[in-house]
Tab-separated table of C-alpha atoms in Angstrom:
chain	number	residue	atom	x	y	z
A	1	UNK	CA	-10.944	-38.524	29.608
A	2	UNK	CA	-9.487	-35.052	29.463
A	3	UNK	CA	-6.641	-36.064	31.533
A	4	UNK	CA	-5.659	-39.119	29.191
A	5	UNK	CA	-6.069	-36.420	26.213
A	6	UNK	CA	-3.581	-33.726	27.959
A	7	UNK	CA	-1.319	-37.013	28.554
A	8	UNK	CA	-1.375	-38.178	24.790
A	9	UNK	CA	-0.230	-34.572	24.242
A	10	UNK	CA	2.218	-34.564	26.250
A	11	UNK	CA	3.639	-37.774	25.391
A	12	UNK	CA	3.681	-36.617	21.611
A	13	UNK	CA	4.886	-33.391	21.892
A	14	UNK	CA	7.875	-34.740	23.975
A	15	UNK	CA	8.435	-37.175	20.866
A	16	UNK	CA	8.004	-34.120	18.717
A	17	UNK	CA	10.409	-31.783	20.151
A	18	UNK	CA	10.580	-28.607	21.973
A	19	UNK	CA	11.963	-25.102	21.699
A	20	UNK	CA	13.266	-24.030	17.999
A	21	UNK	CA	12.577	-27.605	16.899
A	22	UNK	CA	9.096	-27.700	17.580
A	23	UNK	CA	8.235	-24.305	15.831
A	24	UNK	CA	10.191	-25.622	12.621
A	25	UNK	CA	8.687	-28.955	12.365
A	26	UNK	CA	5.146	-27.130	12.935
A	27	UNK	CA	5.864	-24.838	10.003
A	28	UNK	CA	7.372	-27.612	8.126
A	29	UNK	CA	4.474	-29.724	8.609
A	30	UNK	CA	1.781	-27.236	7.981
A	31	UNK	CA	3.748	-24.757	5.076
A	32	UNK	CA	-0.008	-22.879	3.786
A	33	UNK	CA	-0.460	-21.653	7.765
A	34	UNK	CA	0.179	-18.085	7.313
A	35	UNK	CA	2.257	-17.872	10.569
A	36	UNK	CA	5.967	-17.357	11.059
A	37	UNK	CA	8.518	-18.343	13.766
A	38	UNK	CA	7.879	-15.354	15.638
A	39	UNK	CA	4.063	-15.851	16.113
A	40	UNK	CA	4.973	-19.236	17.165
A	41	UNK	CA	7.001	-17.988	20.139
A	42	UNK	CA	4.909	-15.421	21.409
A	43	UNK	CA	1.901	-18.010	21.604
A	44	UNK	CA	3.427	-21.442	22.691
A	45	UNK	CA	-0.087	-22.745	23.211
A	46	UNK	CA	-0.947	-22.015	19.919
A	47	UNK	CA	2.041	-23.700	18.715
A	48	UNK	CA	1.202	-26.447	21.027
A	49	UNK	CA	-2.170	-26.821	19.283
A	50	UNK	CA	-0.969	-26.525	15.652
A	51	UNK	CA	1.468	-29.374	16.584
A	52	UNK	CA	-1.166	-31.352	17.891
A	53	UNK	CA	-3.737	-30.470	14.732
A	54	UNK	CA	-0.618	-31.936	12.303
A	55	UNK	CA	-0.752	-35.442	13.375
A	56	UNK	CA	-4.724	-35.525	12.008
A	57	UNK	CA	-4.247	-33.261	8.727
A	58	UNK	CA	-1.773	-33.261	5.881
A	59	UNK	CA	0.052	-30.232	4.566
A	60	UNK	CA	-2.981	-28.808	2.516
A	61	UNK	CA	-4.870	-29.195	5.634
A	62	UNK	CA	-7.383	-31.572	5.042
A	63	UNK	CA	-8.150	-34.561	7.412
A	64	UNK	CA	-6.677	-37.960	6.393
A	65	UNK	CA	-10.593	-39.574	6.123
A	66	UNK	CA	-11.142	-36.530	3.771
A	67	UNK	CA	-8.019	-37.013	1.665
A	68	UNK	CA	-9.288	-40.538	0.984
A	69	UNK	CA	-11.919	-39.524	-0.200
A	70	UNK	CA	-10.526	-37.025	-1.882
A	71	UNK	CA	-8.440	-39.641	-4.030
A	72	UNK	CA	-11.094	-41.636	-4.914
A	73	UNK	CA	-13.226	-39.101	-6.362
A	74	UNK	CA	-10.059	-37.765	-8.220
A	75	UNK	CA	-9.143	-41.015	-9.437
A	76	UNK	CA	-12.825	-41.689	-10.153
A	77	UNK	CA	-12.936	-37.949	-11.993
A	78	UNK	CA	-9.798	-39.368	-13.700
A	79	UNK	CA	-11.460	-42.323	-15.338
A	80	UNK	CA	-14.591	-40.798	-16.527
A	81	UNK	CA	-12.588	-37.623	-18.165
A	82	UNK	CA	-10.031	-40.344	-19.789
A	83	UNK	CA	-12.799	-41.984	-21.053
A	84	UNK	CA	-14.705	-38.818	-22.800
A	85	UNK	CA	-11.496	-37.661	-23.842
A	86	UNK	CA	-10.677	-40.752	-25.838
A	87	UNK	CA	-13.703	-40.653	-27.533
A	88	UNK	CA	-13.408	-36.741	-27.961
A	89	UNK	CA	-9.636	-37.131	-28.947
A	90	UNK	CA	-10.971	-39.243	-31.744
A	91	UNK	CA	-13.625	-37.397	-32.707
A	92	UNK	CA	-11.640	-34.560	-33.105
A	93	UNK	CA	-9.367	-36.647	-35.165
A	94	UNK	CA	-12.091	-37.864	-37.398
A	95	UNK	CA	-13.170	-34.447	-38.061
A	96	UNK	CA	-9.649	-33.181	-38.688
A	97	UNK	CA	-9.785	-35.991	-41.153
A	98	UNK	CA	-12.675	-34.577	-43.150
A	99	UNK	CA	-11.635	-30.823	-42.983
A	100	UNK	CA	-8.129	-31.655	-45.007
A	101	UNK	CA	-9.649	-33.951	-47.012
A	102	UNK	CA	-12.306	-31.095	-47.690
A	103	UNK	CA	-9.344	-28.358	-48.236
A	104	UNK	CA	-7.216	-30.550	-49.899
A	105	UNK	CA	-9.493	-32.506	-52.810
A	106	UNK	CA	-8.542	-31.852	-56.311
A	107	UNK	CA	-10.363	-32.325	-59.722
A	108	UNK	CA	-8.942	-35.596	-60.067
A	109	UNK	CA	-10.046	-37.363	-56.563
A	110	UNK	CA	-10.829	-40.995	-56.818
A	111	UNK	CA	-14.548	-42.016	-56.341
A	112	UNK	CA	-14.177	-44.873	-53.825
A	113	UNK	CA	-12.109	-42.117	-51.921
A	114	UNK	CA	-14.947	-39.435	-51.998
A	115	UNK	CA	-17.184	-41.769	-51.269
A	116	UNK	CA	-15.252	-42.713	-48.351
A	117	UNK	CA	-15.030	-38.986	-46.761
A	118	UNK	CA	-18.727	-38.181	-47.837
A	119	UNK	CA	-19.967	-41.124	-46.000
A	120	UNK	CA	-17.420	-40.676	-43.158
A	121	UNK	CA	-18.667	-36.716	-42.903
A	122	UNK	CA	-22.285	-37.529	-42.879
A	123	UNK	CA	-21.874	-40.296	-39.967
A	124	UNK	CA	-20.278	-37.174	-38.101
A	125	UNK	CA	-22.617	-34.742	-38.112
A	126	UNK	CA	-25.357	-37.289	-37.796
A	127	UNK	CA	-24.073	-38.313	-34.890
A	128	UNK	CA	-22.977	-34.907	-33.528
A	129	UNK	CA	-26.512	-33.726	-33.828
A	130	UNK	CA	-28.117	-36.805	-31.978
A	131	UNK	CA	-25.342	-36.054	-29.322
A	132	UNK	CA	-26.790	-32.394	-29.060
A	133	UNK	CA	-30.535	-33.777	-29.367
A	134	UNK	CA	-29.530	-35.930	-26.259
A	135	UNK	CA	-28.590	-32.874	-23.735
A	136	UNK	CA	-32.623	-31.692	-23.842
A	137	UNK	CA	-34.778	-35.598	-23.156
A	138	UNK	CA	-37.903	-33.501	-22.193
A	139	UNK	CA	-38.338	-31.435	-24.259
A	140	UNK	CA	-39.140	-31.420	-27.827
A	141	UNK	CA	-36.504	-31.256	-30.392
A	142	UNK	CA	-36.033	-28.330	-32.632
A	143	UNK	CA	-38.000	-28.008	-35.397
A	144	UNK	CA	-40.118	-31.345	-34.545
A	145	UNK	CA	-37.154	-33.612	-34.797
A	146	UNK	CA	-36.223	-36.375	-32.789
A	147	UNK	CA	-33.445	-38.187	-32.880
A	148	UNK	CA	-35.058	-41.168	-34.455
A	149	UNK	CA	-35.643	-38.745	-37.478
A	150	UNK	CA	-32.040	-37.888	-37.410
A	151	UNK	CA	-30.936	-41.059	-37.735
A	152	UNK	CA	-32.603	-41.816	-40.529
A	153	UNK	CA	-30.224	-39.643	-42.181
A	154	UNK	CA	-27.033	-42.007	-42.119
A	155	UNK	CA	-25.611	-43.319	-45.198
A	156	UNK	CA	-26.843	-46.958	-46.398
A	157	UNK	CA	-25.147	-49.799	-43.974
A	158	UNK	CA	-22.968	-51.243	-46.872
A	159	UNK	CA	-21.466	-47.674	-47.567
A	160	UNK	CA	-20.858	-47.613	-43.408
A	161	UNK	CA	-19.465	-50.317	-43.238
A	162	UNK	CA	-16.747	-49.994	-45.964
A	163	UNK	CA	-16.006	-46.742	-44.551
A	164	UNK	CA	-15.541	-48.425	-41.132
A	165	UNK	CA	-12.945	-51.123	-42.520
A	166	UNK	CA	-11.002	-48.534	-44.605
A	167	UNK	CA	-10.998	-45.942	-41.030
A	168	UNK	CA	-8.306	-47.601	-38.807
A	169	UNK	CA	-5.902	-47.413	-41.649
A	170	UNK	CA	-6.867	-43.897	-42.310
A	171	UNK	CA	-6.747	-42.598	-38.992
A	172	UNK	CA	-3.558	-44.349	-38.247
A	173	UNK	CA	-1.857	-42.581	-41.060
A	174	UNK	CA	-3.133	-39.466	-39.768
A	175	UNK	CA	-2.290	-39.721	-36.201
A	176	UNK	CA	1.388	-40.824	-37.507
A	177	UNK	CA	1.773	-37.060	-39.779
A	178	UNK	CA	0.811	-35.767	-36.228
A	179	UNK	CA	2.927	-37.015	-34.407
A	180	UNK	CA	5.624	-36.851	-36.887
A	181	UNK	CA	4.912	-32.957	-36.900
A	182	UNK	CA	5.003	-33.190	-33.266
A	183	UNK	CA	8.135	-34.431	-33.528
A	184	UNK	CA	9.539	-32.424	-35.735
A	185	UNK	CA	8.501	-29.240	-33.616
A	186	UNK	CA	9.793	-30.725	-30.600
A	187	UNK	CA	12.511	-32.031	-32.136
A	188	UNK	CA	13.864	-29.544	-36.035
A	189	UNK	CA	16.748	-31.466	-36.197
A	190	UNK	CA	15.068	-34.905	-36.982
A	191	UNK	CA	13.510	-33.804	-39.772
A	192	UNK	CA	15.926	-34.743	-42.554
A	193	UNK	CA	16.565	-38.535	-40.575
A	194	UNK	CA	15.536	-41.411	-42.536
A	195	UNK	CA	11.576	-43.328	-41.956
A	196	UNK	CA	13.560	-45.807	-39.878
A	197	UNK	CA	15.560	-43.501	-37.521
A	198	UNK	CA	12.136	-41.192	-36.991
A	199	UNK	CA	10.122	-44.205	-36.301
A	200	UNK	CA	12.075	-45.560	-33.507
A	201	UNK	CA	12.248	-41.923	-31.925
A	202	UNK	CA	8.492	-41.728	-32.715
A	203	UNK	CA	7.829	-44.501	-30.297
A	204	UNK	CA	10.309	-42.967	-27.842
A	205	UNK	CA	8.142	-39.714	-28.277
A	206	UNK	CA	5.808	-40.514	-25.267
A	207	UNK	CA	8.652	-41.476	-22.844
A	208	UNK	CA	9.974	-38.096	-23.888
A	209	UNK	CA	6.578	-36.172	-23.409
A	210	UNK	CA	5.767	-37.857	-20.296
A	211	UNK	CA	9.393	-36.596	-18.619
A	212	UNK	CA	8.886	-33.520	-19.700
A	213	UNK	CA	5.226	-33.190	-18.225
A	214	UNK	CA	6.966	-34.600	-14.981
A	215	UNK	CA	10.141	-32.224	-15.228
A	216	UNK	CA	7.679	-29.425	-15.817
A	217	UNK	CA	5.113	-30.532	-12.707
A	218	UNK	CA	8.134	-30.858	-10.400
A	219	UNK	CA	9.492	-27.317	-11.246
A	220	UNK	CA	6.281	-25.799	-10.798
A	221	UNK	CA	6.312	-27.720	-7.285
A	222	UNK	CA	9.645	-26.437	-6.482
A	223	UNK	CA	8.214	-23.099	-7.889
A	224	UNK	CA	5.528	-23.058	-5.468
A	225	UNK	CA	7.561	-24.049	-2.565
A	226	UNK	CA	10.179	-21.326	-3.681
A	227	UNK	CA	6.642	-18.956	-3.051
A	228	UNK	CA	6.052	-20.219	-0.009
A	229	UNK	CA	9.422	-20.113	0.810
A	230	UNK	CA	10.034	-16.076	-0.807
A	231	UNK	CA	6.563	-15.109	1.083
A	232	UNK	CA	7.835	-16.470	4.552
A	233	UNK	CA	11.222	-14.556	4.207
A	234	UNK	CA	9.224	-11.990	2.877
A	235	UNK	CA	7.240	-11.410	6.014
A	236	UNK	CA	10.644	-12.061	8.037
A	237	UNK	CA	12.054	-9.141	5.713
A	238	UNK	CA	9.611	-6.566	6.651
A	239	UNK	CA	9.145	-7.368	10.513
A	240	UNK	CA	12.429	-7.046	10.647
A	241	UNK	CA	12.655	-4.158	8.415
A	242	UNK	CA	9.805	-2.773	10.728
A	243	UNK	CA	12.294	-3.096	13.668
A	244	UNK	CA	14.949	-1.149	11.736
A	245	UNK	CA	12.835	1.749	10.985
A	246	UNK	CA	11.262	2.153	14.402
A	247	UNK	CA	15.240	2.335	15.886
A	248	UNK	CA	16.093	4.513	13.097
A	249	UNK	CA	13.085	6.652	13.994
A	250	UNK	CA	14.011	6.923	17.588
A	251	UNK	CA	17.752	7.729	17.000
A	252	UNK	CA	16.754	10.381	14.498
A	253	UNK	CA	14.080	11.554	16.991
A	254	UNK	CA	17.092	11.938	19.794
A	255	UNK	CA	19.194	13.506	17.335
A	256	UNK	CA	16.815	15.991	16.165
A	257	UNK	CA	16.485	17.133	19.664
A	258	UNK	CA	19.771	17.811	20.409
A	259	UNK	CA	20.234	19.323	17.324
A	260	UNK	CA	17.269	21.081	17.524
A	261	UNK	CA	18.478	22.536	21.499
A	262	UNK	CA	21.788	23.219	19.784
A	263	UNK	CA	20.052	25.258	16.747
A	264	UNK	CA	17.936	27.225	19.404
A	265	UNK	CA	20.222	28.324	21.767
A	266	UNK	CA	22.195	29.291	18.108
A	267	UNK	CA	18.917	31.217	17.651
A	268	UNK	CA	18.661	32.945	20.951
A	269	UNK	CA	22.511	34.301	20.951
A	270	UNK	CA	21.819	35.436	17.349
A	271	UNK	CA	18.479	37.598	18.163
A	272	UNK	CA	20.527	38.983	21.625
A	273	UNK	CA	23.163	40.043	19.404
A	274	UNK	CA	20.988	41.387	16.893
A	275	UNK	CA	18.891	43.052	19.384
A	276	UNK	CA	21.902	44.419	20.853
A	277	UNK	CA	22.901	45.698	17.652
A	278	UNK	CA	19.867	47.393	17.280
A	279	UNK	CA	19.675	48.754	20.739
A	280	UNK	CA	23.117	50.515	19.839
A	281	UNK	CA	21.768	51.844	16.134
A	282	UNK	CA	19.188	53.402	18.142
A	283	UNK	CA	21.326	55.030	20.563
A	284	UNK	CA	23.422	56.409	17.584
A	285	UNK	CA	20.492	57.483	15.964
A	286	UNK	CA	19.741	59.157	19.283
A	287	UNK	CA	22.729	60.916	19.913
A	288	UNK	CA	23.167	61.672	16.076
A	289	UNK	CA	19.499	63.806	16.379
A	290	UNK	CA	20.585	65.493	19.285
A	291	UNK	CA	23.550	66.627	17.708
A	292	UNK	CA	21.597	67.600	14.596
A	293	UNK	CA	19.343	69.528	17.083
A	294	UNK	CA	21.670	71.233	19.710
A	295	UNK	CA	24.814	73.353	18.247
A	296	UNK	CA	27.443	74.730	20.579
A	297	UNK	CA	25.828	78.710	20.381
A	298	UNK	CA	22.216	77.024	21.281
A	299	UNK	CA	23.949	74.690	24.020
A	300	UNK	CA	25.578	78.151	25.471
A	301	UNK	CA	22.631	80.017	24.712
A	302	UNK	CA	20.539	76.995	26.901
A	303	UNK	CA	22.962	77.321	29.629
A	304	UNK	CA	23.008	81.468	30.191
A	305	UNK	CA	18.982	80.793	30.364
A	306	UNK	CA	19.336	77.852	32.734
A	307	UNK	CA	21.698	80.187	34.853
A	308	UNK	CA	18.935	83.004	34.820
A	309	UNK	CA	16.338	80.669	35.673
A	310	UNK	CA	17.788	79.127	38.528
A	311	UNK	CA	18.649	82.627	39.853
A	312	UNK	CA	14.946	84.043	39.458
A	313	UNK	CA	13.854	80.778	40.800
A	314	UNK	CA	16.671	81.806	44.021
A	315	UNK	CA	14.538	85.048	43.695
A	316	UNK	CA	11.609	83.596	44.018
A	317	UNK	CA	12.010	81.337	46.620
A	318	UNK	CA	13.565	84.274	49.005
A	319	UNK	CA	10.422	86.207	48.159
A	320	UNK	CA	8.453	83.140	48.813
A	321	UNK	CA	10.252	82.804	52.454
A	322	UNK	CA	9.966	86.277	53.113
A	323	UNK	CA	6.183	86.037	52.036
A	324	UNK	CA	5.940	82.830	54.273
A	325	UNK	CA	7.206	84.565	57.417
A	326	UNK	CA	4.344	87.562	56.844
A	327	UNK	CA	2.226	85.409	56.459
A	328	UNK	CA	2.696	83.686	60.076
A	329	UNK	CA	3.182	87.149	61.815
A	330	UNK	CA	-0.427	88.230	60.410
A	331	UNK	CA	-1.774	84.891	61.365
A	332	UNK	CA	-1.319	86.144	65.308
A	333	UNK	CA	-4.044	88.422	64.830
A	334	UNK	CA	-6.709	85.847	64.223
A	335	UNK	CA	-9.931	85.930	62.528
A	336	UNK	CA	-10.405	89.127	62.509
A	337	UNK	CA	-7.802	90.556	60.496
A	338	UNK	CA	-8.461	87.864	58.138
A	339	UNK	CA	-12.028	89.577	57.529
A	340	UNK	CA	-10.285	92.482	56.953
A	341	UNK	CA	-7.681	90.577	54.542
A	342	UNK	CA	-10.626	89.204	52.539
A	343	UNK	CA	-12.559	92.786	52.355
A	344	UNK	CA	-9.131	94.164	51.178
A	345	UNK	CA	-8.950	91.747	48.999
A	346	UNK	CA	-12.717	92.189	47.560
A	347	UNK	CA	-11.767	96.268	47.364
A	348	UNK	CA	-8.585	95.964	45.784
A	349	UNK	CA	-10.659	93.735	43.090
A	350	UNK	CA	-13.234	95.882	42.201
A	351	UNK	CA	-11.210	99.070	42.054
A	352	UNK	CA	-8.892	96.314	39.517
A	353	UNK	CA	-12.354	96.227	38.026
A	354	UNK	CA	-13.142	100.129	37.549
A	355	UNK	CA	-9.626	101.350	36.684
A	356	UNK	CA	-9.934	98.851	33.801
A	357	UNK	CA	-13.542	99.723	32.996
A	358	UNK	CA	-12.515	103.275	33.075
A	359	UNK	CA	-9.703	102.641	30.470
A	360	UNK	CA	-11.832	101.631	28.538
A	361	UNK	CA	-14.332	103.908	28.240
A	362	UNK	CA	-11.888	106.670	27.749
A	363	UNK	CA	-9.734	104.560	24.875
């Protein structure tokens, strides 16, 4: 079984079409599917399946059993509202009827003709309250009433009656001021015509309507296609606008880089320089103090003491030799004499000692 189903679809997507063709008869075929072309190339199964799924549903996507039924219950929904809207369309009338007459009756009405409206009023709203009385069978009308009670209320039969010989006549004259007023709103200019002229473009009025409705149904069609149409380019737009912002975010990534090497190494030869500028303020500075500091008499002055020292310190280091050279001769006699050395030593110290304790004493 699953083999003779993957051969079907094979067989029918091989009398569909493949490639390019495929995706636009897919799209064409199923125009509410919020996919584009390019979703449709990346997944070729899915493409495969929606292609497949189009040969058992209809553009709006429902199943052909379904649409049937679909269309019967419209058509079905279609009788039952034409038939409450006649009836509504001329109770609306009627009542329409009444409110002019109401609004427009002068001193001097006729009787027969105020009898006519009275009786054609109460009928109205006799029957509009058994209407309302209807909506609520279980329960109890309001106030006790029923609508039994309510009907009571309608004129006598003979008044109904003349009232319902004299209404065809009446409402036909109405319906004709509306439709001349309909006219003359669709249509300013054929308001000065002659009764003849208007009458024949009175019954031309429908045929005029009715292309209009149709002119207006197939421009909103085209209008939603056109949406269908502006939101699938739409989409196209901004993947591709996508595209063109990632490239133009990688080629101003790369630039910045190299701009960004070129401004550092900038950078780094600026600070060297600067720090080399500084380095040679400082040395000025430098050489600026010690001139400030050291004149030409101190400079001499520096050098005759420099020339002492180093002689003293000549001096001293001949002494030093000459001290040295003692030194090992005395070492030749050993411990002993160094015994002596340290007593001599200890001697010489305290007499230090006395001679200074003695100058005191006697200052």
């Amino acid at each position: 079984m699953s083999v003779m189903c993957e051969r079907t679809d094979a067989v029918f997507l091989s009398a569909l079409g493949k490639g390019d063709r495929l995706h636009q008869q897919v799209l064409s075929a199923l125009p509410l599917c919020p996919v584009t072309e390019d979703d449709l190339l990346h997944n070729p199964q899915f493409c495969k399946l929606l292609a497949t799924l189009s040969q058992h549903v209809d553009r709006t996507g429902l199943t052909h059993h379904l649409r049937r039924d679909l269309e019967k219950a419209e058509r079905e929904l279609r009788s039952q509202r034409l038939g409450w809207l006649r009836v509504e369309s001329v109770h609306r009338v009627l009542r329409e009827i009444v409110q002019e007459n109401r609004f427009s009756k002068g001193s001097s009405a006729d009787a027969a003709e105020d009898k006519f409206f009275r009786t054609l009023e109460q009928c109205l709203m006799v029957g509009q309250c058994v209407k309302q009385m209807d909506v609520s069978e279980h329960h109890s009308g309001i106030l006790g009433l029923t609508a039994e009670r309510v009907t009571r209320q309608m004129p006598p039969e003979q008044d109904v009656a003349q009232m319902k010989q004299r209404l065809p006549s009446e409402l036909l004259q109405h319906l004709k001021r509306k439709a001349v007023s309909i006219l003359t709103y669709y249509q300013p200019e054929w308001e000065n015509e002659s009764e003849g002229l208007r009458s024949v473009k009175l019954s031309k009025l429908p045929e005029l309507l009715d292309a209009e409705q149709k002119k207006a149904k197939s421009l909103a069609e085209k209008n939603r296609e056109n949406a269908t149409s502006l939101q699938r380019q739409t989409h196209a737009y901004l993947s591709e606008l996508l595209k063109c912002m990632k490239t133009l975010q990688c080629l101003v990534l790369d630039l910045r880089l190299k701009a960004q090497k070129d401004l550092d190494r900038k950078k780094i030869e600026y600070f060297e320089a600067k720090c080399e500028i500084g380095l040679q303020k400082i040395r000025a500075e430098m050489l600026e103090v010690q001139l400030d500091t050291y004149t030409r008499d101190k400079i001499a002055a520096h050098r005759k003491i420099t020339e002492k020292l180093k002689s003293e310190l000549k001096t001293s280091e001949m002494d030093r030799q000459v001290v040295e050279s003692k030194l090992k001769s005395f070492e030749i006699y050993g411990r002993d004499f160094q015994a002596l050395a340290e007593e001599y030593s200890r001697l010489r110290q305290e007499i230090d000692t006395k001679s200074w304790a003695l100058k005191e004493f006697s200052t």
